[in-house]
Short mmCIF file of C-alpha atoms in Angstrom, two decimals:
data_model
loop_
_atom_site.label_atom_id
_atom_site.label_comp_id
_atom_site.label_asym_id
_atom_site.label_seq_id
_atom_site.Cartn_x
_atom_site.Cartn_y
_atom_site.Cartn_z
CA UNK X 2 67.89 19.95 23.45
CA UNK X 3 65.53 18.83 20.69
CA UNK X 4 62.20 20.60 20.13
CA UNK X 5 59.55 19.07 17.83
CA UNK X 6 57.55 21.69 15.98
CA UNK X 7 54.35 21.26 13.93
CA UNK X 8 55.11 22.58 10.49
CA UNK X 9 52.08 23.23 8.28
CA UNK X 10 52.27 24.27 4.71
CA UNK X 11 49.06 26.20 3.76
CA UNK X 12 49.35 24.88 0.18
CA UNK X 13 48.37 21.43 1.48
CA UNK X 14 44.99 22.40 2.99
CA UNK X 15 43.95 25.91 1.86
CA UNK X 16 41.73 26.21 -1.22
CA UNK X 17 42.89 28.52 -3.98
CA UNK X 18 39.33 29.67 -4.77
CA UNK X 19 35.91 29.19 -3.21
CA UNK X 20 34.92 26.84 -6.05
CA UNK X 21 37.65 24.32 -5.22
CA UNK X 22 36.84 21.25 -3.15
CA UNK X 23 38.12 21.10 0.41
CA UNK X 24 41.31 19.11 0.62
CA UNK X 25 41.06 16.21 3.05
CA UNK X 26 44.37 14.81 4.33
CA UNK X 27 44.44 11.01 4.04
CA UNK X 28 46.97 8.41 5.00
CA UNK X 29 46.87 5.69 2.37
CA UNK X 30 48.75 3.15 4.50
CA UNK X 31 46.75 -0.15 4.10
CA UNK X 32 47.57 -1.11 7.70
CA UNK X 33 45.43 1.83 8.92
CA UNK X 34 42.45 0.82 6.72
CA UNK X 35 41.76 -2.89 7.29
CA UNK X 36 38.12 -2.62 6.13
CA UNK X 37 38.78 -0.72 2.93
CA UNK X 38 38.08 -3.65 0.58
CA UNK X 39 34.73 -4.72 2.19
CA UNK X 40 33.65 -1.06 2.37
CA UNK X 41 34.35 -0.51 -1.31
CA UNK X 42 32.57 -3.78 -2.12
CA UNK X 43 29.46 -2.61 -0.21
CA UNK X 44 29.52 0.74 -2.02
CA UNK X 45 29.80 -0.96 -5.42
CA UNK X 46 26.95 -3.33 -4.52
CA UNK X 47 24.70 -0.44 -3.44
CA UNK X 48 25.47 1.45 -6.65
CA UNK X 49 24.52 -1.62 -8.69
CA UNK X 50 21.30 -2.06 -6.71
CA UNK X 51 20.34 1.57 -7.29
CA UNK X 52 20.87 1.09 -11.01
CA UNK X 53 18.47 -1.86 -10.84
CA UNK X 54 15.95 0.13 -8.77
CA UNK X 55 15.85 2.94 -11.33
CA UNK X 56 15.90 0.53 -14.27
CA UNK X 57 13.14 0.11 -16.82
CA UNK X 58 10.08 -0.88 -14.69
CA UNK X 59 10.47 2.34 -12.67
CA UNK X 60 8.77 5.20 -14.55
CA UNK X 61 8.56 8.11 -12.12
CA UNK X 62 7.76 9.09 -8.55
CA UNK X 63 4.74 11.22 -7.64
CA UNK X 64 5.89 13.82 -5.13
CA UNK X 65 3.60 16.07 -3.12
CA UNK X 66 2.50 14.38 0.11
CA UNK X 67 3.93 15.94 3.26
CA UNK X 68 3.43 12.75 5.28
CA UNK X 69 3.62 9.01 4.62
CA UNK X 70 1.14 7.55 2.11
CA UNK X 71 -1.12 5.11 3.98
CA UNK X 72 -3.57 3.86 1.32
CA UNK X 73 -4.30 4.04 -2.40
CA UNK X 74 -7.24 3.43 -4.73
CA UNK X 75 -7.65 3.00 -8.49
CA UNK X 76 -10.25 4.73 -10.64
CA UNK X 77 -12.61 2.04 -12.04
CA UNK X 78 -13.03 3.73 -15.46
CA UNK X 79 -9.90 5.82 -16.02
CA UNK X 80 -6.50 4.08 -16.13
CA UNK X 81 -4.64 7.36 -15.70
CA UNK X 82 -6.29 8.34 -12.39
CA UNK X 83 -5.04 7.16 -9.01
CA UNK X 84 -6.03 8.33 -5.52
CA UNK X 85 -3.77 8.33 -2.47
CA UNK X 86 -4.42 9.05 1.21
CA UNK X 87 -1.74 10.15 3.67
CA UNK X 88 -1.13 9.97 7.41
CA UNK X 89 -1.95 13.68 7.84
CA UNK X 90 -5.52 13.20 6.54
CA UNK X 91 -4.76 14.55 3.07
CA UNK X 92 -6.12 12.93 -0.11
CA UNK X 93 -4.56 13.58 -3.50
CA UNK X 94 -5.85 12.67 -6.97
CA UNK X 95 -3.07 12.04 -9.50
CA UNK X 96 -2.96 12.09 -13.29
CA UNK X 97 -0.50 9.34 -14.26
CA UNK X 98 -0.01 10.47 -17.87
CA UNK X 99 1.01 13.98 -16.82
CA UNK X 100 2.53 12.60 -13.57
CA UNK X 101 1.15 15.42 -11.50
CA UNK X 102 -1.39 16.02 -8.74
CA UNK X 103 -4.67 17.41 -10.08
CA UNK X 104 -6.49 17.86 -6.77
CA UNK X 105 -5.79 17.90 -3.01
CA UNK X 106 -8.42 17.49 -0.27
CA UNK X 107 -7.97 17.78 3.48
CA UNK X 108 -10.31 14.85 4.11
CA UNK X 109 -9.78 13.75 7.73
CA UNK X 110 -8.18 14.65 11.03
CA UNK X 111 -5.51 12.00 11.58
CA UNK X 112 -4.73 9.07 9.28
CA UNK X 113 -6.70 8.24 6.14
CA UNK X 114 -7.21 4.53 6.91
CA UNK X 115 -8.87 3.41 3.68
CA UNK X 116 -10.34 4.62 0.43
CA UNK X 117 -12.22 3.22 -2.57
CA UNK X 118 -13.85 4.57 -5.72
CA UNK X 119 -17.54 4.07 -6.60
CA UNK X 120 -18.10 1.53 -9.40
CA UNK X 121 -19.25 4.29 -11.82
CA UNK X 122 -16.21 6.48 -11.06
CA UNK X 123 -18.21 9.64 -10.23
CA UNK X 124 -17.26 9.70 -6.54
CA UNK X 125 -15.02 8.04 -3.97
CA UNK X 126 -15.17 7.18 -0.25
CA UNK X 127 -12.61 7.69 2.51
CA UNK X 128 -12.45 6.54 6.15
CA UNK X 129 -10.17 7.98 8.81
CA UNK X 130 -9.12 8.07 12.44
CA UNK X 131 -11.85 10.66 13.16
CA UNK X 132 -14.47 7.82 12.97
CA UNK X 133 -16.10 9.27 9.82
CA UNK X 134 -16.95 7.86 6.40
CA UNK X 135 -16.96 10.59 3.74
CA UNK X 136 -18.09 10.52 0.11
CA UNK X 137 -16.40 12.99 -2.25
CA UNK X 138 -16.98 14.00 -5.86
CA UNK X 139 -14.32 12.80 -8.28
CA UNK X 140 -14.54 16.07 -10.25
CA UNK X 141 -12.99 19.26 -8.88
CA UNK X 142 -15.47 21.80 -7.42
CA UNK X 143 -16.62 24.70 -9.59
CA UNK X 144 -15.04 28.15 -9.25
CA UNK X 145 -16.14 29.67 -5.93
CA UNK X 146 -17.59 26.37 -4.71
CA UNK X 147 -16.24 24.99 -1.42
CA UNK X 148 -14.52 21.61 -1.12
CA UNK X 149 -17.07 19.64 0.90
CA UNK X 150 -18.07 15.97 1.02
CA UNK X 151 -21.33 14.93 -0.67
CA UNK X 152 -22.23 12.71 2.24
CA UNK X 153 -20.74 12.07 5.69
CA UNK X 154 -21.42 9.30 8.24
CA UNK X 155 -20.19 9.56 11.83
CA UNK X 156 -19.49 6.08 13.20
CA UNK X 157 -19.07 4.74 16.73
CA UNK X 158 -15.58 3.25 16.22
CA UNK X 159 -12.51 3.85 14.06
CA UNK X 160 -12.85 2.26 10.61
CA UNK X 161 -9.72 0.60 9.27
CA UNK X 162 -10.81 -0.23 5.71
CA UNK X 163 -13.51 0.30 3.09
CA UNK X 164 -14.53 -1.27 -0.23
CA UNK X 165 -17.38 -0.60 -2.65
CA UNK X 166 -19.76 -3.09 -4.28
CA UNK X 167 -18.93 -3.61 -7.99
CA UNK X 168 -22.48 -3.06 -9.29
CA UNK X 169 -24.75 -1.54 -6.60
CA UNK X 170 -24.86 1.54 -4.36
CA UNK X 171 -23.55 -0.47 -1.40
CA UNK X 172 -20.21 -0.33 0.40
CA UNK X 173 -18.57 -2.19 3.29
CA UNK X 174 -16.41 -0.86 6.11
CA UNK X 175 -14.37 -2.78 8.66
CA UNK X 176 -13.09 -2.06 12.15
CA UNK X 177 -14.42 -4.00 15.11
CA UNK X 178 -16.84 -5.68 12.69
CA UNK X 179 -17.76 -5.65 8.99
CA UNK X 180 -20.61 -3.20 8.31
CA UNK X 181 -22.59 -3.18 5.06
CA UNK X 182 -23.96 0.28 4.21
CA UNK X 183 -26.48 1.64 1.72
CA UNK X 184 -25.26 4.95 0.28
CA UNK X 185 -28.58 6.64 1.15
CA UNK X 186 -28.64 5.60 4.82
CA UNK X 187 -26.64 6.73 7.84
CA UNK X 188 -26.84 3.41 9.69
CA UNK X 189 -25.50 0.05 8.42
CA UNK X 190 -27.89 -2.39 6.69
CA UNK X 191 -26.22 -5.26 8.53
CA UNK X 192 -23.16 -5.98 10.67
CA UNK X 193 -21.16 -9.18 10.25
CA UNK X 194 -18.74 -10.54 12.82
CA UNK X 195 -16.90 -13.77 13.64
CA UNK X 196 -14.46 -13.38 16.52
CA UNK X 197 -13.57 -10.34 18.59
CA UNK X 198 -10.40 -8.90 17.08
CA UNK X 199 -10.17 -5.82 14.91
CA UNK X 200 -10.51 -6.35 11.15
CA UNK X 201 -7.84 -4.70 9.01
CA UNK X 202 -9.14 -5.14 5.47
CA UNK X 203 -12.36 -5.96 3.58
CA UNK X 204 -12.71 -6.70 -0.15
CA UNK X 205 -15.71 -7.38 -2.42
CA UNK X 206 -15.49 -10.14 -5.02
CA UNK X 207 -15.50 -8.54 -8.51
CA UNK X 208 -17.39 -11.46 -10.13
CA UNK X 209 -19.68 -12.94 -7.45
CA UNK X 210 -20.38 -9.43 -6.18
CA UNK X 211 -22.32 -10.53 -3.08
CA UNK X 212 -19.26 -12.27 -1.64
CA UNK X 213 -16.71 -10.41 0.42
CA UNK X 214 -13.63 -11.38 2.39
CA UNK X 215 -11.94 -9.82 5.40
CA UNK X 216 -8.77 -10.44 7.40
CA UNK X 217 -8.45 -9.81 11.13
CA UNK X 218 -5.60 -9.43 13.60
CA UNK X 219 -6.39 -12.81 15.21
CA UNK X 220 -4.79 -14.44 12.09
CA UNK X 221 -8.02 -15.44 10.38
CA UNK X 222 -9.52 -14.78 6.94
CA UNK X 223 -13.33 -14.76 6.97
CA UNK X 224 -15.61 -14.96 3.92
CA UNK X 225 -19.13 -13.49 4.03
CA UNK X 226 -22.22 -13.56 1.84
CA UNK X 227 -24.15 -10.28 1.84
CA UNK X 228 -27.47 -11.98 1.05
CA UNK X 229 -27.25 -14.34 4.03
CA UNK X 230 -26.03 -11.65 6.51
CA UNK X 231 -23.86 -14.32 8.13
CA UNK X 232 -20.22 -15.36 7.75
CA UNK X 233 -19.64 -18.30 5.38
CA UNK X 234 -16.18 -19.74 6.01
CA UNK X 235 -13.09 -19.05 8.03
CA UNK X 236 -9.44 -20.05 7.61
CA UNK X 237 -6.81 -19.48 10.33
CA UNK X 238 -3.16 -19.08 9.33
CA UNK X 239 -0.01 -19.24 11.49
CA UNK X 240 0.53 -15.49 11.30
CA UNK X 241 -1.60 -12.42 10.61
CA UNK X 242 -2.83 -11.61 7.10
CA UNK X 243 -2.50 -7.92 6.16
CA UNK X 244 -4.85 -7.87 3.18
CA UNK X 245 -6.47 -10.08 0.54
CA UNK X 246 -7.23 -9.59 -3.14
CA UNK X 247 -9.71 -11.50 -5.32
CA UNK X 248 -8.77 -12.79 -8.75
CA UNK X 249 -10.80 -10.69 -11.28
CA UNK X 250 -11.12 -13.67 -13.67
CA UNK X 251 -11.81 -16.62 -11.34
CA UNK X 252 -14.53 -15.94 -8.80
CA UNK X 253 -13.37 -18.41 -6.14
CA UNK X 254 -9.61 -17.64 -6.11
CA UNK X 255 -8.08 -15.06 -3.76
CA UNK X 256 -4.55 -14.26 -2.60
CA UNK X 257 -3.60 -13.30 0.97
CA UNK X 258 -0.55 -11.19 1.92
CA UNK X 259 0.83 -12.62 5.16
CA UNK X 260 3.21 -11.50 7.92
CA UNK X 261 5.29 -14.70 7.53
CA UNK X 262 6.93 -13.27 4.33
CA UNK X 263 4.71 -15.38 2.01
CA UNK X 264 1.59 -14.96 -0.10
CA UNK X 265 -1.06 -17.68 -0.12
CA UNK X 266 -3.45 -18.28 -3.01
CA UNK X 267 -6.62 -20.05 -1.84
CA UNK X 268 -9.58 -21.65 -3.57
CA UNK X 269 -12.55 -20.65 -1.41
CA UNK X 270 -14.19 -24.04 -2.02
CA UNK X 271 -11.27 -25.93 -0.41
CA UNK X 272 -9.79 -23.82 2.37
CA UNK X 273 -7.96 -26.75 4.05
CA UNK X 274 -4.73 -25.88 2.20
CA UNK X 275 -3.63 -23.12 -0.18
CA UNK X 276 -3.48 -23.75 -3.94
CA UNK X 277 -0.06 -22.10 -4.10
CA UNK X 278 2.44 -20.53 -1.66
CA UNK X 279 4.40 -17.64 -3.20
CA UNK X 280 7.81 -17.11 -1.62
CA UNK X 281 10.57 -14.55 -2.26
CA UNK X 282 9.97 -11.67 0.11
CA UNK X 283 12.27 -11.46 3.15
CA UNK X 284 9.91 -9.47 5.37
CA UNK X 285 6.17 -9.08 6.04
CA UNK X 286 4.04 -8.68 2.90
CA UNK X 287 1.90 -5.55 3.29
CA UNK X 288 -0.24 -5.36 0.15
CA UNK X 289 -1.27 -7.32 -2.93
CA UNK X 290 -3.22 -6.51 -6.10
CA UNK X 291 -4.17 -8.49 -9.22
CA UNK X 292 -3.62 -7.52 -12.85
CA UNK X 293 -6.88 -7.24 -14.88
CA UNK X 294 -5.99 -10.47 -16.75
CA UNK X 295 -5.96 -12.50 -13.51
CA UNK X 296 -2.69 -14.18 -14.64
CA UNK X 297 -0.35 -12.20 -12.36
CA UNK X 298 -0.40 -10.16 -9.18
CA UNK X 299 1.93 -7.60 -7.63
CA UNK X 300 2.95 -7.52 -3.97
CA UNK X 301 4.62 -4.91 -1.78
CA UNK X 302 6.60 -5.83 1.31
CA UNK X 303 8.24 -4.35 4.39
CA UNK X 304 11.59 -5.40 2.85
CA UNK X 305 11.24 -2.34 0.53
CA UNK X 306 10.66 -4.44 -2.59
CA UNK X 307 7.78 -4.77 -5.06
CA UNK X 308 7.49 -8.18 -6.75
CA UNK X 309 5.40 -9.51 -9.66
CA UNK X 310 4.25 -13.14 -9.29
CA UNK X 311 2.57 -15.39 -11.86
CA UNK X 312 -0.52 -16.92 -10.20
CA UNK X 313 0.65 -20.52 -10.73
CA UNK X 314 4.32 -20.02 -9.75
CA UNK X 315 5.89 -20.06 -6.29
CA UNK X 316 8.53 -17.44 -7.10
CA UNK X 317 8.37 -13.94 -8.55
CA UNK X 318 9.48 -13.09 -12.07
#
C-alpha cells in the first residue's frame, strides 16, 4: 500500500531572524500565470506615471486638513499666502515659502462652501452649510484674544459661493439667487435672479468691476451688472458649468469649466458661440483660474489631472 505524506522542510519557509523577509512559495510555471506580462506592463506604466506626477512642476504637498479640501482662495497682496476650507468646517492659512500652516480656524459647522479675500488683504470671508457669512481677520489674534469673526451674517438659505468686489467694500454670495452685500449691512443691497435653479459659483470681473458672472445647475451662465440690479445676458450650454473665471487682462473674456470634459472661452459681447473650446480632460472639469498675465489658465478635473492651457489653443501644454 502506498501512503502519500506531506514533507515540509522548515528551511524553505522559516525566517532565520526577525529582520528577514517572509519567504513566499511561488510556482514560476508560465502556464499558471497567463496574465503575468500584462500585469507587469501595468505596474511599469503606473511607475512611469508616478515619476511624471512627482516631476518638476510638483513642488510639495500641504498636509494638515483632516477632511477633504472643498475650496481655496488667494491672498490679493501676498503671493506666499493661500487659504483653504475643508468639509469639516475648518479653514487653514498657509505660508507657501515655508510650506506650512500658519493658522487654523474652526469657521463653520459642516462644509466650507466658499471663501474669498478682501481686496486690501486685511480680512477674508467664508460661507458654509450653517447658512452664515463670516468675516475674519487675516492676522492671527493677539495673545489671550479669542478667535472670533469680525462680522457675521445669518442668511435664510445655504450659500454655495462668495466673491469680493475688486475695489469697494461690497461682496456677492450665491445660492438660490445672487445677493450683493455691503460689508456694513446685515441685509443684501440687491438680489439678482434669472431662473429657479441653485447657483454654484459667482465671480466679479477684475477690470470692469461692476460686472459679475454666475453659473447655475440648469446649465446656464448669467452675466449681471451691479449698477442696473438686473441680469444682462444669459448663455445656455449642453451640460452644467461648474465655475467661471474672468481674464484679468481682457475685460470681456471669461472661461467656463464644464461637465462635458471641455472648457469654453467666451467673449461676453458675442455669446452665440465660444471663442475657443479647450479639450484634453477625460472627465468633468471642476475648477479654472487665470494666470496674472491673462495668457494662460490652469484647470483641475475629476480625472485627477491639472492642465495648463494657453488662451488661444485648444489643447493643453
